[in-house]
Amino acid sequence: MKPVRKAVLPVAGLGTRVLPGTKTVPKELLNVVDRPILSYIVAEARAAGIEHIVFVTGRGKQAIEDYFDHQVELEAQLKAKGKTDVLDALLAELPRPGEMSFVRQMAPLGLGHAVWCARDIIGDEPFAVMLPDVIVDAAPGALKQLIEVHDRIGGNVIGVEAVPDSETHKYGVVAPGERDGRLVQMTGMVEKPPQGSAPSNLSIAGRYILQPEIFAALAAQEKGAGGEIQLTDAMVRLMAGQPFHAYEYEGVTHDCGDKIGLLKANVALALKRPDLGPAARAAVEAILAG
Ligand code: G1P
């Protein structure tokens, strides 16, 4: 079985749920506490052993590429001022030479289309997809949990999270078969099922391990929910010939593409930080006390 070495991060999304902030700043670079959302995702990928990250970008997203490069003046200033802690933190984010690729999605045709844009860089091996507006607070990280499952049973492994029935219409939802602890055999899945028609409350949460045959399934470029080329629909096509499992990973999921989700991520992760937790708690309590 080939190991999972590469991850695709589709970062071309317009961030319409958190406009106007995302008019000129990519939503993936919005700060959660003191670093961009993307920084958490890249850290999760690296901790899972990912060796190469493919960003699928779009117009107006150049700042992402710049974030993962030297900022020569800033680094010189920090060095001159002796701010070595901050400088070290900046340098630790930088990729090894060649660790990152950037490929352009030229039109916002959907998540399936974005993933398909990475096909030549991924080649013929299993790979991860990580949705970059979803931070999962987990140890070990969510992707590492999925890769461990993949290394054990192979096939396609989809990270899922139980959501209230009233929320299922916002997600891809899994039709479950037999369950073994957190691992659930999949019998189907549906993207954004209308209210009341979801096959379960297990939502596709933004972490996937996929086999390269998904690219052939995506090549049909068929439009699904919302008129977009959906990754979920291609996975359904692939299910005819390949095993699919859902894994209910351990951890707390923060949807940072949403106003309240972003707020919750900021509060929750600040409260957990050893250096900021007590001050953050005092600030939140003071607000609540009015
Ligand atoms: C995408 C996927 C969906 C998944 C969701 C998780 O939808 O298509 O299956 O449940 O991300 O956030 P989007 O949120 O881009 O509409």
Coordinates of N, CA and C in Angstrom, one line a residue, residues 148-239:
E148 N -3.7 7.1 10.0 CA -3.5 5.8 10.7 C -4.6 4.8 10.3
V149 N -5.8 5.3 10.1 CA -6.9 4.3 9.7 C -6.5 3.8 8.3
H150 N -6.1 4.8 7.4 CA -5.8 4.4 6.0 C -4.7 3.4 6.0
D151 N -3.6 3.6 6.8 CA -2.5 2.7 6.8 C -2.9 1.3 7.3
R152 N -4.0 1.2 8.1 CA -4.5 -0.1 8.6 C -5.4 -0.8 7.5
I153 N -6.3 0.0 6.9 CA -7.3 -0.7 6.1 C -7.3 -0.3 4.6
G154 N -6.6 0.8 4.3 CA -6.5 1.2 2.9 C -7.8 1.9 2.4
G155 N -7.9 2.0 1.1 CA -9.1 2.6 0.5 C -9.3 4.1 0.8
N156 N -10.5 4.5 0.8 CA -10.8 6.0 1.0 C -11.3 6.1 2.4
V157 N -10.8 7.1 3.1 CA -11.3 7.4 4.5 C -11.7 8.8 4.6
I158 N -12.9 9.0 5.0 CA -13.5 10.4 5.1 C -13.8 10.8 6.5
G159 N -13.2 11.9 7.0 CA -13.4 12.4 8.3 C -14.9 12.9 8.5
V160 N -15.6 12.4 9.5 CA -16.9 12.9 9.7 C -17.1 13.4 11.1
E161 N -18.2 14.2 11.3 CA -18.5 14.7 12.6 C -20.1 14.6 12.7
A162 N -20.6 14.2 13.9 CA -22.0 14.2 14.1 C -22.5 15.7 14.3
V163 N -23.5 16.1 13.5 CA -24.1 17.4 13.7 C -25.6 17.3 14.0
P164 N -26.2 18.3 14.6 CA -27.7 18.2 14.8 C -28.4 18.0 13.5
D165 N -29.5 17.3 13.5 CA -30.3 17.0 12.3 C -30.7 18.3 11.6
S166 N -30.9 19.4 12.3 CA -31.3 20.7 11.7 C -30.1 21.3 10.8
E167 N -28.9 20.7 11.0 CA -27.7 21.3 10.3 C -27.3 20.5 9.1
T168 N -27.8 19.3 8.9 CA -27.3 18.4 7.9 C -27.4 19.0 6.5
H169 N -28.3 19.8 6.2 CA -28.5 20.4 4.8 C -27.3 21.3 4.4
K170 N -26.5 21.6 5.3 CA -25.3 22.5 5.0 C -24.1 21.7 4.6
Y171 N -24.2 20.4 4.7 CA -22.9 19.5 4.5 C -23.1 18.4 3.5
G172 N -22.0 17.7 3.2 CA -22.1 16.4 2.6 C -22.4 15.4 3.7
V173 N -23.3 14.5 3.5 CA -23.7 13.6 4.6 C -23.6 12.1 4.2
V174 N -23.1 11.3 5.1 CA -22.7 9.9 4.8 C -23.9 9.0 5.1
A175 N -24.1 8.0 4.2 CA -25.1 6.9 4.5 C -24.3 5.8 5.2
P176 N -24.6 5.5 6.5 CA -23.7 4.6 7.2 C -24.1 3.1 7.0
G177 N -23.1 2.3 7.0 CA -23.4 0.8 7.2 C -22.9 0.4 8.5
E178 N -22.2 -0.7 8.6 CA -21.8 -1.3 9.9 C -20.8 -0.3 10.6
R179 N -20.9 -0.3 11.9 CA -20.0 0.6 12.7 C -19.1 -0.3 13.6
D180 N -17.8 0.1 13.7 CA -16.9 -0.5 14.6 C -16.2 0.6 15.3
G181 N -16.7 1.0 16.5 CA -16.2 2.2 17.2 C -16.4 3.4 16.4
R182 N -15.3 4.1 16.1 CA -15.4 5.4 15.4 C -15.4 5.2 13.9
L183 N -15.2 3.9 13.5 CA -15.1 3.6 12.0 C -16.4 3.1 11.5
V184 N -16.9 3.7 10.4 CA -18.2 3.4 9.9 C -18.1 3.0 8.4
Q185 N -18.6 1.9 8.0 CA -18.6 1.6 6.6 C -19.6 2.5 5.9
M186 N -19.2 2.9 4.7 CA -20.2 3.8 4.0 C -20.9 3.1 2.9
T187 N -22.2 3.4 2.8 CA -23.0 2.8 1.8 C -23.4 3.8 0.8
G188 N -23.2 5.1 1.1 CA -23.5 6.2 0.1 C -23.2 7.5 0.8
M189 N -23.4 8.6 0.0 CA -23.3 9.9 0.6 C -24.0 10.9 -0.3
V190 N -24.4 12.0 0.3 CA -25.2 13.0 -0.5 C -24.8 14.4 -0.1
E191 N -24.6 15.2 -1.1 CA -24.2 16.6 -0.9 C -25.4 17.5 -0.6
K192 N -25.4 18.2 0.5 CA -26.4 19.1 0.9 C -27.8 18.6 0.7
P193 N -28.1 17.5 1.5 CA -29.5 16.9 1.4 C -30.5 17.9 1.9
P194 N -31.7 18.0 1.2 CA -32.7 18.9 1.6 C -33.2 18.5 3.1
Q195 N -33.6 19.5 3.8 CA -34.0 19.3 5.2 C -34.9 18.0 5.3
G196 N -34.6 17.2 6.3 CA -35.5 16.0 6.5 C -35.1 14.8 5.7
S197 N -34.2 14.9 4.7 CA -33.9 13.8 3.9 C -32.5 13.2 4.0
A198 N -31.8 13.7 5.0 CA -30.4 13.2 5.2 C -30.3 11.8 5.6
P199 N -29.4 11.0 5.1 CA -29.3 9.6 5.4 C -28.7 9.3 6.8
S200 N -28.2 10.3 7.5 CA -27.7 10.2 8.9 C -27.4 11.6 9.3
N201 N -26.8 11.7 10.5 CA -26.3 13.1 10.9 C -24.8 13.2 10.9
L202 N -24.2 12.2 10.2 CA -22.7 12.3 10.1 C -22.3 13.2 8.9
S203 N -21.8 14.3 9.2 CA -21.4 15.3 8.1 C -19.9 15.1 7.7
I204 N -19.7 15.3 6.4 CA -18.3 15.3 5.9 C -17.7 16.6 6.4
A205 N -16.6 16.4 7.1 CA -16.1 17.5 7.9 C -14.9 18.3 7.4
G206 N -14.3 17.8 6.3 CA -13.2 18.7 5.7 C -11.9 18.0 5.8
R207 N -11.8 16.7 6.1 CA -10.6 16.0 6.0 C -10.8 14.6 5.3
Y208 N -10.1 14.4 4.2 CA -10.3 13.2 3.4 C -9.0 12.5 3.0
I209 N -9.0 11.2 3.0 CA -7.9 10.4 2.3 C -8.6 9.8 1.1
L210 N -8.0 10.1 -0.1 CA -8.6 9.6 -1.3 C -7.6 8.9 -2.1
Q211 N -8.1 7.9 -2.9 CA -7.3 7.2 -3.9 C -7.2 8.0 -5.2
P212 N -6.1 7.8 -5.9 CA -6.0 8.7 -7.1 C -7.0 8.4 -8.2
E213 N -7.8 7.3 -8.1 CA -8.8 7.1 -9.1 C -9.9 8.1 -9.0
I214 N -9.9 8.9 -8.0 CA -11.0 10.0 -7.8 C -10.8 10.9 -9.0
F215 N -9.6 11.1 -9.6 CA -9.4 12.1 -10.6 C -10.2 11.7 -11.9
A216 N -10.3 10.3 -12.2 CA -11.0 9.9 -13.3 C -12.5 10.2 -13.1
A217 N -13.0 9.9 -11.8 CA -14.4 10.2 -11.5 C -14.7 11.7 -11.6
L218 N -13.7 12.5 -11.3 CA -13.9 14.0 -11.4 C -13.9 14.5 -12.8
A219 N -13.2 13.7 -13.7 CA -13.0 14.2 -15.1 C -14.3 14.4 -15.8
A220 N -15.3 13.8 -15.4 CA -16.6 13.9 -16.1 C -17.1 15.4 -15.9
Q221 N -16.7 16.0 -14.8 CA -17.0 17.5 -14.6 C -18.5 17.7 -14.5
E222 N -19.3 16.7 -14.0 CA -20.7 16.8 -13.9 C -21.1 17.8 -12.7
K223 N -22.0 18.6 -13.0 CA -22.5 19.6 -11.9 C -23.5 18.9 -11.0
G224 N -23.4 19.3 -9.7 CA -24.3 18.7 -8.7 C -24.9 19.8 -7.9
A225 N -25.0 19.6 -6.6 CA -25.7 20.6 -5.7 C -25.2 22.0 -5.9
G226 N -26.0 23.0 -6.0 CA -25.6 24.4 -6.2 C -25.0 24.7 -7.6
G227 N -25.2 23.8 -8.5 CA -24.6 24.0 -9.8 C -23.1 23.8 -9.9
E228 N -22.5 23.2 -8.8 CA -21.0 23.1 -8.7 C -20.6 21.7 -9.0
I229 N -19.3 21.5 -9.4 CA -18.7 20.2 -9.6 C -18.3 19.8 -8.2
Q230 N -19.0 18.8 -7.7 CA -18.9 18.4 -6.2 C -18.0 17.2 -6.1
L231 N -17.1 17.3 -5.1 CA -16.2 16.2 -4.7 C -17.1 15.0 -4.2
T232 N -18.2 15.3 -3.5 CA -19.0 14.3 -2.9 C -19.6 13.4 -4.1
D233 N -20.0 14.0 -5.1 CA -20.6 13.2 -6.3 C -19.6 12.3 -6.9
A234 N -18.4 12.8 -7.0 CA -17.3 12.0 -7.6 C -17.0 10.8 -6.7
M235 N -17.0 11.1 -5.4 CA -16.8 10.0 -4.4 C -17.9 8.9 -4.5
V236 N -19.1 9.4 -4.7 CA -20.2 8.4 -4.9 C -19.9 7.5 -6.1
R237 N -19.4 8.1 -7.2 CA -19.1 7.3 -8.4 C -18.0 6.3 -8.1
L238 N -17.0 6.7 -7.3 CA -15.9 5.9 -7.0 C -16.3 4.7 -6.1
M239 N -17.4 4.9 -5.3 CA -17.8 3.9 -4.4 C -18.2 2.6 -5.1

